[in-house]
Every structure is written in structure tokens, then in C-alpha cells.
PDB file of C-alpha atoms in Angstrom:
ATOM      1  CA  LYS F   1       8.638  21.403 -30.926  1.00  0.00           C
ATOM      2  CA  GLN F   2      10.145  23.792 -28.401  1.00  0.00           C
ATOM      3  CA  LEU F   3       8.883  23.597 -24.850  1.00  0.00           C
ATOM      4  CA  SER F   4       8.718  26.563 -22.550  1.00  0.00           C
ATOM      5  CA  ALA F   5      10.516  26.508 -19.215  1.00  0.00           C
ATOM      6  CA  LEU F   6       7.139  26.218 -17.481  1.00  0.00           C
ATOM      7  CA  ASP F   7       6.213  23.150 -19.582  1.00  0.00           C
ATOM      8  CA  VAL F   8       9.531  21.486 -18.745  1.00  0.00           C
ATOM      9  CA  ALA F   9       9.055  22.251 -15.041  1.00  0.00           C
ATOM     10  CA  ASN F  10       5.519  20.803 -15.082  1.00  0.00           C
ATOM     11  CA  LEU F  11       6.698  17.648 -16.860  1.00  0.00           C
ATOM     12  CA  TYR F  12       9.513  17.201 -14.361  1.00  0.00           C
ATOM     13  CA  LYS F  13       7.090  17.669 -11.455  1.00  0.00           C
ATOM     14  CA  LYS F  14       4.793  14.955 -12.850  1.00  0.00           C
ATOM     15  CA  ARG F  15       7.777  12.658 -13.452  1.00  0.00           C
ATOM     16  CA  TRP F  16       8.967  13.234  -9.892  1.00  0.00           C
ATOM     17  CA  LEU F  17       5.548  12.295  -8.464  1.00  0.00           C
ATOM     18  CA  ILE F  18       5.657   9.049 -10.451  1.00  0.00           C
ATOM     19  CA  GLU F  19       9.187   8.368  -9.141  1.00  0.00           C
ATOM     20  CA  LEU F  20       8.014   8.908  -5.554  1.00  0.00           C
ATOM     21  CA  PHE F  21       5.023   6.613  -6.105  1.00  0.00           C
ATOM     22  CA  PHE F  22       7.222   3.790  -7.400  1.00  0.00           C
ATOM     23  CA  LYS F  23       9.683   4.345  -4.556  1.00  0.00           C
ATOM     24  CA  TRP F  24       6.792   3.942  -2.084  1.00  0.00           C
ATOM     25  CA  LEU F  25       5.653   0.774  -3.873  1.00  0.00           C
ATOM     26  CA  LYS F  26       9.131  -0.736  -3.767  1.00  0.00           C
ATOM     27  CA  GLN F  27       9.710   0.124  -0.115  1.00  0.00           C
ATOM     28  CA  HIS F  28       6.355  -0.761   1.369  1.00  0.00           C
ATOM     29  CA  LEU F  29       5.163  -3.571  -0.865  1.00  0.00           C
ATOM     30  CA  LYS F  30       8.510  -5.335  -0.590  1.00  0.00           C
ATOM     31  CA  ILE F  31       9.469  -5.336  -4.257  1.00  0.00           C
ATOM     32  CA  LYS F  32      13.180  -6.056  -3.966  1.00  0.00           C
ATOM     33  CA  LYS F  33      13.464  -7.943  -7.214  1.00  0.00           C
ATOM     34  CA  PHE F  34      11.157  -9.097  -9.957  1.00  0.00           C
ATOM     35  CA  TRP F  35       9.919 -12.682  -9.787  1.00  0.00           C
ATOM     36  CA  GLY F  36      10.132 -13.159 -13.528  1.00  0.00           C
ATOM     37  CA  THR F  37      12.391 -11.899 -16.264  1.00  0.00           C
ATOM     38  CA  THR F  38       9.904 -11.482 -19.085  1.00  0.00           C
ATOM     39  CA  GLU F  39       8.219  -8.193 -19.826  1.00  0.00           C
ATOM     40  CA  ASN F  40       4.848  -9.768 -19.006  1.00  0.00           C
ATOM     41  CA  ALA F  41       6.048 -11.002 -15.580  1.00  0.00           C
ATOM     42  CA  VAL F  42       7.354  -7.549 -14.670  1.00  0.00           C
ATOM     43  CA  ARG F  43       4.123  -5.915 -15.834  1.00  0.00           C
ATOM     44  CA  ILE F  44       2.058  -8.342 -13.753  1.00  0.00           C
ATOM     45  CA  GLN F  45       4.128  -7.725 -10.612  1.00  0.00           C
ATOM     46  CA  ILE F  46       3.913  -3.954 -11.020  1.00  0.00           C
ATOM     47  CA  SER F  47       0.160  -4.212 -11.718  1.00  0.00           C
ATOM     48  CA  VAL F  48      -0.390  -6.279  -8.567  1.00  0.00           C
ATOM     49  CA  ALA F  49       1.556  -3.707  -6.534  1.00  0.00           C
ATOM     50  CA  ILE F  50      -0.481  -0.817  -7.966  1.00  0.00           C
ATOM     51  CA  ILE F  51      -3.767  -2.683  -7.363  1.00  0.00           C
ATOM     52  CA  THR F  52      -2.699  -3.424  -3.777  1.00  0.00           C
ATOM     53  CA  TYR F  53      -1.832   0.225  -3.189  1.00  0.00           C
ATOM     54  CA  SER F  54      -5.141   1.312  -4.735  1.00  0.00           C
ATOM     55  CA  LEU F  55      -7.189  -1.031  -2.549  1.00  0.00           C
ATOM     56  CA  VAL F  56      -5.382   0.133   0.593  1.00  0.00           C
ATOM     57  CA  ALA F  57      -5.928   3.770  -0.407  1.00  0.00           C
ATOM     58  CA  ILE F  58      -9.642   3.079  -1.008  1.00  0.00           C
ATOM     59  CA  VAL F  59      -9.995   1.489   2.442  1.00  0.00           C
ATOM     60  CA  GLN F  60      -8.129   4.415   3.991  1.00  0.00           C
ATOM     61  CA  HIS F  61     -10.299   6.970   2.199  1.00  0.00           C
ATOM     62  CA  ASP F  62     -13.689   5.271   2.546  1.00  0.00           C
ATOM     63  CA  MET F  63     -13.191   4.552   6.238  1.00  0.00           C
ATOM     64  CA  ASN F  64     -11.832   8.076   6.798  1.00  0.00           C
ATOM     65  CA  LEU F  65      -8.826   6.671   8.642  1.00  0.00           C
ATOM     66  CA  LYS F  66      -6.378   9.065  10.255  1.00  0.00           C
ATOM     67  CA  ARG F  67      -3.488   6.662   9.702  1.00  0.00           C
ATOM     68  CA  SER F  68      -0.766   6.654   7.082  1.00  0.00           C
ATOM     69  CA  THR F  69      -1.215   4.484   4.019  1.00  0.00           C
ATOM     70  CA  TYR F  70       1.733   2.409   5.213  1.00  0.00           C
ATOM     71  CA  GLU F  71       0.145   1.806   8.617  1.00  0.00           C
ATOM     72  CA  VAL F  72      -3.147   0.797   6.990  1.00  0.00           C
ATOM     73  CA  LEU F  73      -1.215  -1.597   4.746  1.00  0.00           C
ATOM     74  CA  GLN F  74       0.573  -3.115   7.747  1.00  0.00           C
ATOM     75  CA  ILE F  75      -2.638  -3.567   9.722  1.00  0.00           C
ATOM     76  CA  LEU F  76      -4.359  -5.198   6.759  1.00  0.00           C
ATOM     77  CA  SER F  77      -1.399  -7.420   5.939  1.00  0.00           C
ATOM     78  CA  ILE F  78      -1.134  -8.913   9.428  1.00  0.00           C
ATOM     79  CA  SER F  79      -4.911  -9.298   9.658  1.00  0.00           C
ATOM     80  CA  LEU F  80      -5.637 -11.088   6.388  1.00  0.00           C
ATOM     81  CA  THR F  81      -6.706 -14.290   8.106  1.00  0.00           C
ATOM     82  CA  ASP F  82      -8.567 -12.633  10.993  1.00  0.00           C
ATOM     83  CA  LYS F  83     -12.337 -12.786  11.196  1.00  0.00           C
ATOM     84  CA  THR F  84     -12.337  -9.262  12.632  1.00  0.00           C
ATOM     85  CA  HIS F  85     -14.536  -6.714  10.878  1.00  0.00           C
ATOM     86  CA  LEU F  86     -12.548  -3.843   9.327  1.00  0.00           C
ATOM     87  CA  HIS F  87     -14.215  -1.221  11.502  1.00  0.00           C
ATOM     88  CA  ASP F  88     -13.305  -3.170  14.635  1.00  0.00           C
ATOM     89  CA  LEU F  89      -9.791  -3.731  13.356  1.00  0.00           C
ATOM     90  CA  PHE F  90      -9.115  -0.027  12.877  1.00  0.00           C
ATOM     91  CA  ASP F  91     -10.903   0.984  16.084  1.00  0.00           C
ATOM     92  CA  LYS F  92      -8.054  -0.607  18.053  1.00  0.00           C
ATOM     93  CA  THR F  93      -6.298   2.676  18.640  1.00  0.00           C
ATOM     94  CA  ASN F  94      -4.559   1.786  21.888  1.00  0.00           C
ATOM     95  CA  PHE F  95      -1.695  -0.163  20.336  1.00  0.00           C
ATOM     96  CA  ASN F  96       1.767   1.312  19.834  1.00  0.00           C
ATOM     97  CA  ASP F  97       2.872  -1.055  17.131  1.00  0.00           C
ATOM     98  CA  VAL F  98       0.766  -2.698  14.442  1.00  0.00           C
ATOM     99  CA  LYS F  99       2.299  -6.022  15.508  1.00  0.00           C
ATOM    100  CA  ASP F 100       0.201  -5.720  18.690  1.00  0.00           C
ATOM    101  CA  LEU F 101      -2.807  -6.570  16.517  1.00  0.00           C
ATOM    102  CA  ASN F 102      -1.439 -10.058  15.974  1.00  0.00           C
ATOM    103  CA  ASP F 103      -3.208 -11.303  19.096  1.00  0.00           C
ATOM    104  CA  PRO F 104      -3.347 -15.113  19.454  1.00  0.00           C
ATOM    105  CA  LEU F 105      -6.692 -14.777  21.267  1.00  0.00           C
ATOM    106  CA  ILE F 106      -8.386 -13.357  18.167  1.00  0.00           C
ATOM    107  CA  PRO F 107      -9.701 -16.242  16.042  1.00  0.00           C
ATOM    108  CA  GLY F 108      -8.099 -16.585  12.643  1.00  0.00           C
ATOM    109  CA  LEU F 109      -9.833 -17.311   9.377  1.00  0.00           C
ATOM    110  CA  PHE F 110      -9.245 -21.072   9.658  1.00  0.00           C
ATOM    111  CA  ASP F 111      -9.868 -21.420  13.412  1.00  0.00           C
TER     112      ASP F 111
END
């Protein structure tokens, strides 16, 4: 079947969006190499990365956060063991670096 130039351009645009998505996953979710060598292991690692991205995007959307997805991911990743409520966590707008959230005075999950 022959495709029109417009069809080819639309397919390339969709492919490019997928490429950018996987680039974001690799950069921000720290996928430098695959843990396993089997097809199943690679699928599981990619699935976990996509689920992680989806959950972060849901938090970002539902809480109407004016932060980048990467910043939300960083805040959540350094706060996994905190007992801080999500709303309180993201209300801390006076920090310059997300590492400032790693306050030893805030009780952790196992404190």
C-alpha cells in the first residue's frame, strides 16, 4: 500500500514522540542498562519505568502542580520514607533545590 506524504509525516511525528518519551524515561528514571538479559526482564523493567512515570504524572495532574514532571519525581523519590502528607510536601515552595527537602528534622517512615 502506498502512503501519502502526509501519512508518512504523521507516522514520523508519532514515532518521534515515542522516542522522546523513552529518552525521558532513560534520563530521569536512571535506566542506564537493563538488569536482565531476557526479553521478559527487559519488558518488566520498561513496564516499571512506564508505571512510575504514569504515577508521577497522575500526582502532578491531580494535585495541579506547577512543577516539571522531573521535579515532582525528584521530590517524591527523596521523600519515599517521609511521613509528610503529599500536599504538605509540595507546599514547600521556598526551597531552591529538591535536596533541601531531605531535612533530618522531618521524621522518616521508620522513625
